[in-house]
Amino acid sequence: FPSHDTVAAPSATTNYDVITQVVQYYTTDATANFTLNFRGNSSISLASYMSIGQSVEVVLLVTNGATPYYPNAFQIDGSAVTPKWITGVAPTAGNANSVDVYTFTIVETAAATFTVFATQNKFA
């Protein structure tokens, strides 16, 4: 299975390349909240990679120190998307001194139109 581990903290806009990554793991403490952009990869949009009715599930692991951060904005192919959270309420923070694990199920419901189902879980 394709996966990607990284030692760097997430950048201001963090790209998640769905074609090559099942798990994206940031092992260095996050230093700021960030935008998470789902895409096929740097040259293929997720909209062109997926077909209507298809879904993909990906996992993002974010390490936090004493000051926690989290993805506070979401995009697909650079366009804003609002995930539907398992609790019905989007998280408003990360969790201090832990690894936050986010799971996203992305469904293409129409041409270049997506529904994203999301969870946040704390591991400490």
mmCIF file of C-alpha atoms in Angstrom:
data_model
loop_
_atom_site.group_PDB
_atom_site.id
_atom_site.type_symbol
_atom_site.label_atom_id
_atom_site.label_comp_id
_atom_site.label_asym_id
_atom_site.label_seq_id
_atom_site.Cartn_x
_atom_site.Cartn_y
_atom_site.Cartn_z
ATOM 1 C CA PHE A 1 0.000 0.000 0.000
ATOM 2 C CA PRO A 2 1.331 3.453 -0.752
ATOM 3 C CA SER A 3 2.045 5.578 2.293
ATOM 4 C CA HIS A 4 4.134 8.552 3.214
ATOM 5 C CA ASP A 5 5.918 9.309 6.465
ATOM 6 C CA THR A 6 7.488 12.682 7.002
ATOM 7 C CA VAL A 7 9.538 14.271 9.749
ATOM 8 C CA ALA A 8 8.484 17.824 8.857
ATOM 9 C CA ALA A 9 5.546 19.560 10.468
ATOM 10 C CA PRO A 10 2.584 20.378 8.203
ATOM 11 C CA SER A 11 3.044 23.529 6.114
ATOM 12 C CA ALA A 12 0.518 26.397 5.811
ATOM 13 C CA THR A 13 -1.141 24.507 2.961
ATOM 14 C CA THR A 14 -0.409 20.807 3.138
ATOM 15 C CA ASN A 15 -1.081 18.743 0.032
ATOM 16 C CA TYR A 16 -2.358 15.213 0.449
ATOM 17 C CA ASP A 17 -1.583 13.230 -2.720
ATOM 18 C CA VAL A 18 -4.306 10.582 -2.696
ATOM 19 C CA ILE A 19 -2.770 8.573 -5.563
ATOM 20 C CA THR A 20 0.440 7.845 -3.658
ATOM 21 C CA GLN A 21 -0.528 8.208 0.013
ATOM 22 C CA VAL A 22 -2.852 6.140 2.156
ATOM 23 C CA VAL A 23 -1.343 7.508 5.374
ATOM 24 C CA GLN A 24 0.412 10.840 5.815
ATOM 25 C CA TYR A 25 2.248 10.983 9.167
ATOM 26 C CA TYR A 26 3.832 14.163 10.509
ATOM 27 C CA THR A 27 6.226 13.077 13.258
ATOM 28 C CA THR A 28 7.490 16.581 14.095
ATOM 29 C CA ASP A 29 5.243 18.764 16.268
ATOM 30 C CA ALA A 30 2.865 20.952 14.277
ATOM 31 C CA THR A 31 3.712 24.658 14.580
ATOM 32 C CA ALA A 32 0.486 26.259 13.291
ATOM 33 C CA ASN A 33 -3.004 25.435 12.086
ATOM 34 C CA PHE A 34 -3.038 24.548 8.406
ATOM 35 C CA THR A 35 -5.117 24.035 5.276
ATOM 36 C CA LEU A 36 -5.324 20.443 4.062
ATOM 37 C CA ASN A 37 -5.639 20.136 0.276
ATOM 38 C CA PHE A 38 -6.615 16.752 -1.162
ATOM 39 C CA ARG A 39 -5.518 16.172 -4.757
ATOM 40 C CA GLY A 40 -4.583 13.278 -7.037
ATOM 41 C CA ASN A 41 -0.956 14.412 -7.089
ATOM 42 C CA SER A 42 1.008 17.449 -8.271
ATOM 43 C CA SER A 43 -0.098 16.943 -11.891
ATOM 44 C CA ILE A 44 -3.436 15.073 -11.638
ATOM 45 C CA SER A 45 -6.524 16.513 -9.976
ATOM 46 C CA LEU A 46 -8.567 14.324 -7.669
ATOM 47 C CA ALA A 47 -11.604 15.134 -9.835
ATOM 48 C CA SER A 48 -9.935 13.621 -12.903
ATOM 49 C CA TYR A 49 -8.514 10.666 -10.962
ATOM 50 C CA MET A 50 -11.846 9.618 -9.459
ATOM 51 C CA SER A 51 -15.146 8.813 -11.157
ATOM 52 C CA ILE A 52 -18.617 9.724 -9.967
ATOM 53 C CA GLY A 53 -19.630 7.263 -7.255
ATOM 54 C CA GLN A 54 -16.077 6.318 -6.317
ATOM 55 C CA SER A 55 -14.683 6.873 -2.849
ATOM 56 C CA VAL A 56 -11.272 6.863 -1.229
ATOM 57 C CA GLU A 57 -10.290 6.748 2.439
ATOM 58 C CA VAL A 58 -7.117 8.397 3.702
ATOM 59 C CA VAL A 59 -5.567 8.976 7.122
ATOM 60 C CA LEU A 60 -3.661 12.016 8.383
ATOM 61 C CA LEU A 61 -1.569 11.780 11.574
ATOM 62 C CA VAL A 62 -0.549 15.079 13.176
ATOM 63 C CA THR A 63 1.892 15.148 16.098
ATOM 64 C CA ASN A 64 1.305 17.929 18.635
ATOM 65 C CA GLY A 65 3.459 19.213 21.467
ATOM 66 C CA ALA A 66 2.275 21.342 24.391
ATOM 67 C CA THR A 67 0.553 23.777 22.001
ATOM 68 C CA PRO A 68 -1.764 21.784 19.732
ATOM 69 C CA TYR A 69 -2.671 22.602 16.136
ATOM 70 C CA TYR A 70 -5.026 21.103 13.593
ATOM 71 C CA PRO A 71 -6.218 21.353 9.982
ATOM 72 C CA ASN A 72 -8.743 24.200 10.146
ATOM 73 C CA ALA A 73 -9.537 24.508 6.427
ATOM 74 C CA PHE A 74 -10.019 21.856 3.765
ATOM 75 C CA GLN A 75 -9.751 21.844 -0.012
ATOM 76 C CA ILE A 76 -10.053 19.431 -2.891
ATOM 77 C CA ASP A 77 -7.974 20.413 -5.907
ATOM 78 C CA GLY A 78 -7.571 23.880 -4.362
ATOM 79 C CA SER A 79 -11.306 24.523 -3.892
ATOM 80 C CA ALA A 80 -12.823 24.792 -0.417
ATOM 81 C CA VAL A 81 -14.816 21.857 0.941
ATOM 82 C CA THR A 82 -16.527 21.457 4.315
ATOM 83 C CA PRO A 83 -16.248 17.945 5.762
ATOM 84 C CA LYS A 84 -19.137 16.270 7.562
ATOM 85 C CA TRP A 85 -17.770 15.298 10.990
ATOM 86 C CA ILE A 86 -18.777 12.103 12.785
ATOM 87 C CA THR A 87 -20.019 14.083 15.793
ATOM 88 C CA GLY A 88 -21.781 16.672 13.648
ATOM 89 C CA VAL A 89 -19.367 19.290 14.989
ATOM 90 C CA ALA A 90 -15.995 20.160 13.471
ATOM 91 C CA PRO A 91 -13.029 20.117 15.860
ATOM 92 C CA THR A 92 -11.858 23.534 17.034
ATOM 93 C CA ALA A 93 -8.397 22.458 18.170
ATOM 94 C CA GLY A 94 -5.853 19.697 18.149
ATOM 95 C CA ASN A 95 -4.898 17.769 21.287
ATOM 96 C CA ALA A 96 -1.792 18.689 23.294
ATOM 97 C CA ASN A 97 1.050 16.182 23.673
ATOM 98 C CA SER A 98 -0.548 13.601 21.428
ATOM 99 C CA VAL A 99 -0.968 12.401 17.878
ATOM 100 C CA ASP A 100 -4.273 13.377 16.335
ATOM 101 C CA VAL A 101 -5.479 10.881 13.758
ATOM 102 C CA TYR A 102 -7.874 12.202 11.138
ATOM 103 C CA THR A 103 -9.696 9.822 8.832
ATOM 104 C CA PHE A 104 -11.313 11.164 5.675
ATOM 105 C CA THR A 105 -13.650 9.305 3.335
ATOM 106 C CA ILE A 106 -13.981 11.280 0.113
ATOM 107 C CA VAL A 107 -16.863 10.480 -2.242
ATOM 108 C CA GLU A 108 -17.228 12.022 -5.706
ATOM 109 C CA THR A 109 -20.985 12.641 -5.911
ATOM 110 C CA ALA A 110 -21.032 14.496 -9.269
ATOM 111 C CA ALA A 111 -18.411 15.814 -11.675
ATOM 112 C CA ALA A 112 -15.797 17.596 -9.528
ATOM 113 C CA THR A 113 -18.246 17.573 -6.588
ATOM 114 C CA PHE A 114 -17.287 15.783 -3.385
ATOM 115 C CA THR A 115 -18.663 14.868 0.008
ATOM 116 C CA VAL A 116 -16.054 14.364 2.718
ATOM 117 C CA PHE A 117 -16.758 12.398 5.905
ATOM 118 C CA ALA A 118 -14.241 13.016 8.698
ATOM 119 C CA THR A 119 -13.187 11.939 12.178
ATOM 120 C CA GLN A 120 -10.594 13.181 14.672
ATOM 121 C CA ASN A 121 -9.186 10.835 17.324
ATOM 122 C CA LYS A 122 -6.576 11.517 20.002
ATOM 123 C CA PHE A 123 -3.767 9.043 20.689
ATOM 124 C CA ALA A 124 -1.563 9.787 23.687
#
